[in-house]
Coordinates of C-alpha atoms and ligand atoms in Angstrom, one line a residue:
M1 CA 121.5 90.6 90.1
K2 CA 117.7 90.2 90.1
V3 CA 115.3 93.0 90.6
V4 CA 111.9 92.3 92.1
A5 CA 109.3 95.1 92.2
I6 CA 106.5 94.9 94.7
Y7 CA 103.8 96.9 93.0
N8 CA 100.1 97.4 92.8
L9 CA 98.1 100.4 91.6
K10 CA 96.0 99.9 94.7
G11 CA 97.0 101.3 98.0
G12 CA 97.0 99.6 101.4
V13 CA 97.2 96.0 100.1
G14 CA 100.4 94.9 101.9
K15 CA 103.1 96.0 99.4
T16 CA 105.4 97.4 102.1
A17 CA 104.9 94.5 104.5
T18 CA 105.7 92.1 101.6
A19 CA 108.8 94.1 100.5
V20 CA 110.2 94.3 104.0
N21 CA 109.7 90.6 104.9
L22 CA 111.1 89.4 101.5
A23 CA 114.2 91.6 101.8
Y24 CA 114.7 90.2 105.3
Y25 CA 114.5 86.6 104.1
S26 CA 116.6 87.2 101.0
A27 CA 119.4 88.7 103.2
G28 CA 118.9 85.9 105.8
Q29 CA 119.7 83.3 103.1
G30 CA 123.0 85.0 102.4
Y31 CA 122.1 87.0 99.3
R32 CA 123.5 90.5 99.3
T33 CA 120.2 92.4 99.3
L34 CA 119.1 96.0 98.8
L35 CA 115.6 97.2 99.7
W36 CA 114.8 100.5 97.8
D37 CA 111.9 102.4 99.3
L38 CA 110.5 104.3 96.3
D39 CA 107.4 105.6 98.1
A40 CA 107.4 109.2 99.5
Q41 CA 105.3 107.8 102.4
A42 CA 108.6 106.1 103.5
A43 CA 106.9 103.3 105.3
A44 CA 109.7 100.7 104.6
S45 CA 112.3 103.2 105.8
W46 CA 110.3 103.6 108.9
Y47 CA 110.3 99.9 109.7
F48 CA 114.1 99.8 109.5
N49 CA 114.4 103.0 111.5
T50 CA 116.3 104.8 108.8
S51 CA 113.8 107.6 108.4
Q52 CA 115.6 109.9 110.9
K53 CA 119.1 109.5 109.5
K54 CA 120.7 112.2 107.4
K55 CA 119.8 111.5 103.8
L56 CA 120.6 112.8 100.4
K57 CA 117.5 113.7 98.5
V58 CA 116.7 111.4 95.6
T59 CA 116.3 114.4 93.3
K60 CA 120.1 114.8 93.5
L61 CA 120.4 111.5 91.5
V62 CA 118.7 113.2 88.5
K63 CA 119.7 116.8 88.9
D64 CA 123.3 116.6 90.2
K65 CA 124.1 113.1 89.0
V66 CA 125.2 112.0 92.5
P67 CA 126.1 108.3 92.5
L68 CA 123.4 106.0 93.8
S69 CA 125.9 104.5 96.3
E70 CA 125.7 107.7 98.3
L71 CA 122.0 107.1 99.1
I72 CA 122.6 103.6 100.5
H73 CA 122.3 102.9 104.2
E74 CA 123.1 99.8 106.3
S75 CA 120.1 98.1 107.9
P76 CA 120.3 96.4 111.3
F77 CA 120.6 93.0 109.5
S78 CA 123.6 91.5 107.8
N79 CA 123.5 91.4 104.0
L80 CA 120.7 93.9 103.9
D81 CA 121.1 97.5 102.9
I82 CA 118.3 100.0 102.3
I83 CA 117.8 103.2 100.2
P84 CA 115.4 105.0 102.4
S85 CA 112.7 107.4 101.1
D86 CA 111.6 110.8 102.1
L87 CA 109.2 113.5 100.8
S88 CA 111.5 114.4 97.9
Y89 CA 110.4 111.2 96.2
R90 CA 107.1 112.9 95.3
N91 CA 109.1 115.0 92.8
L92 CA 110.8 112.0 91.2
D93 CA 108.1 111.4 88.6
V94 CA 108.3 114.9 87.1
L95 CA 112.1 114.7 87.0
L96 CA 111.9 111.2 85.3
S97 CA 109.4 112.5 82.8
N98 CA 111.9 115.1 81.7
T99 CA 114.8 112.7 81.4
K100 CA 115.5 110.6 78.3
G101 CA 115.6 106.8 78.4
N102 CA 115.0 104.8 81.6
P103 CA 117.2 106.2 84.4
V104 CA 115.7 103.7 86.8
R105 CA 117.2 100.8 84.7
Q106 CA 120.6 102.6 84.6
W107 CA 120.7 103.1 88.3
L108 CA 119.8 99.5 89.0
S109 CA 122.3 98.1 86.6
A110 CA 125.0 100.1 88.3
L111 CA 124.2 98.2 91.5
G112 CA 124.5 94.8 89.8
E113 CA 128.1 94.3 90.9
I114 CA 127.2 94.8 94.5
Y115 CA 123.8 93.2 95.1
Q116 CA 122.3 89.8 94.2
V117 CA 118.7 90.8 94.9
I118 CA 117.1 94.2 94.8
I119 CA 113.6 94.6 96.2
L120 CA 111.7 97.7 95.2
D121 CA 108.8 98.9 97.4
C122 CA 106.7 101.0 95.0
P123 CA 104.1 103.7 95.6
P124 CA 100.5 102.9 94.6
S125 CA 100.3 104.9 91.4
L126 CA 100.6 104.6 87.7
S127 CA 103.3 107.1 87.0
E128 CA 106.5 107.4 84.9
L129 CA 108.3 105.9 87.9
A130 CA 106.0 102.9 87.9
L131 CA 106.4 102.3 84.2
E132 CA 110.2 102.5 84.4
V133 CA 110.2 100.1 87.4
L134 CA 107.9 97.6 85.7
S135 CA 110.1 97.7 82.6
A136 CA 113.4 97.4 84.5
S137 CA 112.4 94.6 86.9
D138 CA 112.9 90.9 86.4
L139 CA 109.8 90.0 88.4
V140 CA 106.8 92.0 89.6
L141 CA 104.8 90.8 92.6
A142 CA 101.4 92.4 92.9
P143 CA 100.0 92.0 96.5
A144 CA 96.2 91.8 96.2
V145 CA 93.4 91.2 98.6
P146 CA 91.2 88.4 97.2
T147 CA 88.2 90.5 96.2
H148 CA 86.4 91.5 92.9
L149 CA 87.9 94.9 92.7
S150 CA 91.5 93.8 93.5
F151 CA 91.3 91.2 90.7
E152 CA 89.9 93.8 88.3
T153 CA 92.9 96.0 89.2
Y154 CA 95.2 93.1 88.5
R155 CA 93.7 92.7 85.1
N156 CA 94.1 96.5 84.5
M157 CA 97.8 96.1 85.4
E158 CA 98.2 93.3 82.8
E159 CA 96.5 95.5 80.2
I160 CA 98.8 98.5 80.9
M161 CA 101.9 96.4 80.8
G162 CA 100.7 94.8 77.5
E163 CA 100.1 98.3 76.1
K164 CA 103.6 99.4 77.0
G165 CA 105.2 96.3 75.6
I166 CA 106.2 94.9 79.0
S167 CA 105.9 91.2 79.3
I168 CA 103.2 90.1 81.7
D169 CA 105.0 86.8 82.2
K170 CA 107.0 88.5 85.0
L171 CA 103.8 89.6 86.8
F172 CA 102.6 87.4 89.7
P173 CA 99.8 88.0 92.2
V174 CA 100.5 87.5 95.9
L175 CA 97.2 87.2 97.8
T176 CA 97.3 89.2 101.0
M177 CA 95.2 89.8 104.1
I178 CA 93.3 86.6 103.4
D179 CA 90.5 86.0 105.9
R180 CA 89.2 82.5 105.2
R181 CA 86.1 83.1 107.4
K182 CA 84.9 85.2 104.5
N183 CA 83.2 83.3 101.6
L184 CA 84.6 85.8 99.0
H185 CA 88.2 85.5 100.3
R186 CA 87.9 81.7 100.2
E187 CA 86.5 81.6 96.8
F188 CA 88.9 84.1 95.3
S189 CA 91.9 82.5 96.9
D190 CA 91.0 79.0 95.8
K191 CA 90.0 80.0 92.2
C192 CA 92.7 82.6 91.6
Q193 CA 94.3 80.8 88.7
K194 CA 90.9 80.4 87.0
L195 CA 89.9 84.0 87.6
I196 CA 93.1 85.8 86.6
G197 CA 95.0 83.1 84.9
K198 CA 98.0 83.0 87.3
R199 CA 98.7 80.9 90.4
P200 CA 99.6 83.2 93.3
L201 CA 103.2 83.2 94.3
G202 CA 102.1 83.4 97.9
Y203 CA 99.2 83.4 100.3
I204 CA 99.5 85.8 103.2
P205 CA 96.7 85.5 105.8
Y206 CA 95.2 88.4 107.7
C207 CA 97.4 88.3 110.8
S208 CA 97.8 90.5 113.8
D209 CA 101.5 89.7 114.0
I210 CA 102.0 91.4 110.6
E211 CA 100.2 94.4 111.9
K212 CA 102.5 94.4 114.9
M213 CA 105.5 95.1 112.6
G214 CA 104.6 98.8 113.2
E215 CA 105.0 98.3 116.9
Y216 CA 108.3 96.4 116.8
R217 CA 109.6 98.3 113.7
A218 CA 111.0 95.0 112.4
P219 CA 110.1 92.1 110.0
V220 CA 107.7 89.7 111.5
G221 CA 110.3 86.9 111.7
E222 CA 112.3 89.0 114.2
F223 CA 109.6 89.0 116.9
A224 CA 107.0 86.3 116.0
F225 CA 109.0 83.5 114.4
R226 CA 106.3 80.9 114.9
S227 CA 103.5 83.2 113.6
V228 CA 101.5 82.0 110.6
G229 CA 102.2 85.4 109.0
N230 CA 106.0 84.7 109.2
L231 CA 105.5 81.2 107.8
A232 CA 103.6 82.7 104.9
Y233 CA 106.3 85.1 104.1
Q234 CA 109.0 82.3 104.3
L235 CA 107.0 80.3 101.8
L236 CA 106.6 83.3 99.6
W237 CA 110.4 83.9 99.7
D238 CA 111.0 80.2 98.8
N239 CA 108.7 80.5 95.8
L240 CA 110.2 83.8 94.7
N241 CA 113.7 82.3 95.0
K242 CA 112.8 79.4 92.8
K243 CA 111.4 81.8 90.1
L244 CA 114.5 83.9 90.3
K245 CA 116.7 80.9 89.8
Q246 CA 114.6 79.8 86.8
R247 CA 115.4 83.2 85.3
S248 CA 119.1 83.2 85.7
Ligands
ATP1 N1 98.6 90.2 106.2 C1 98.3 91.3 106.9 N2 97.5 91.1 108.0 C2 97.1 92.2 108.8 N3 97.5 93.4 108.6 C3 98.3 93.7 107.5 C4 98.7 92.6 106.6 N4 99.5 93.1 105.6 C5 99.6 94.4 105.9 N5 98.9 94.8 107.0 C6 98.7 96.1 107.6 O1 97.9 96.8 106.6 C7 98.4 98.2 106.5 C8 98.8 98.4 105.1 O2 99.9 97.5 104.8 P1 101.1 98.1 103.9 O3 101.6 99.4 104.4 O4 102.1 96.9 103.8 O5 100.3 98.3 102.5 P2 100.8 99.1 101.2 O6 100.2 98.4 100.0 O7 102.3 99.2 101.2 O8 100.2 100.5 101.4 P3 100.5 101.8 100.6 O9 99.7 101.7 99.3 O10 99.9 102.9 101.4 O11 102.0 101.9 100.4 C9 99.5 98.3 107.5 O12 99.0 98.9 108.7 C10 100.0 96.9 107.8 O13 100.5 96.7 109.1
MG2 MG1 103.6 100.9 101.0

């Protein structure tokens, strides 16, 4: 089992869109895949239409030691399950802070027999949950818009991981919402490796088909297969898959 966190301190940078499309491609290639929506905003759950279903609150995992399997829902796609989120996730941090060890790692390892790939859609915060996720994941993808501030935030993330003894070798930028008509986006996309020392694992253009995921409530490949946005996510999945294989 491999765990991939989609994480950035910054909000609104395409984390959820990335998590949803990667989970879709992972499952499409036959890997038993779980998408865990860890954000109380529940956007990933909403895309898969699981937000209205009856759910157990995540706090039960910590307080009542309910098995994680009871939180898992089927998605409309074969090989793809989802743990949806809800507002109770806003209390998860406090609960985790009062618990010894790394419960997130324990929950994930319990799923190792069932899933080959687990994708975590993380909230934009630096919290106990984020630190446990960063520590327990095999790879961390940081969606980032190619601008000064985003790259500065990426460096901050490296610093925080370093301080906490978490290897930055597992952290990779994914450039998102790239608008090549903008000089800054072109420059930062082309010089990413020089500017932050890592080659991006993917380049996702600004694309209205990706925005339309909200309208169709589905991954972009389901309704706009030929879209450049879909192609970009396919290429990202291919690169991610190669990295995952290198790590096994
Ligand atoms: N490549 C893209 N092109 C155009 N729109 C995009 C692209 N990626 C994401 N969006 C849109 O931008 C908005 C934010 O995207 P998303 O929800 O994936 O970001 P996020 O980082 O998960 O946000 P949050 O921090 O609030 O969880 C959404 O409306 C989404 O449809
Ligand atoms: Mg999100």
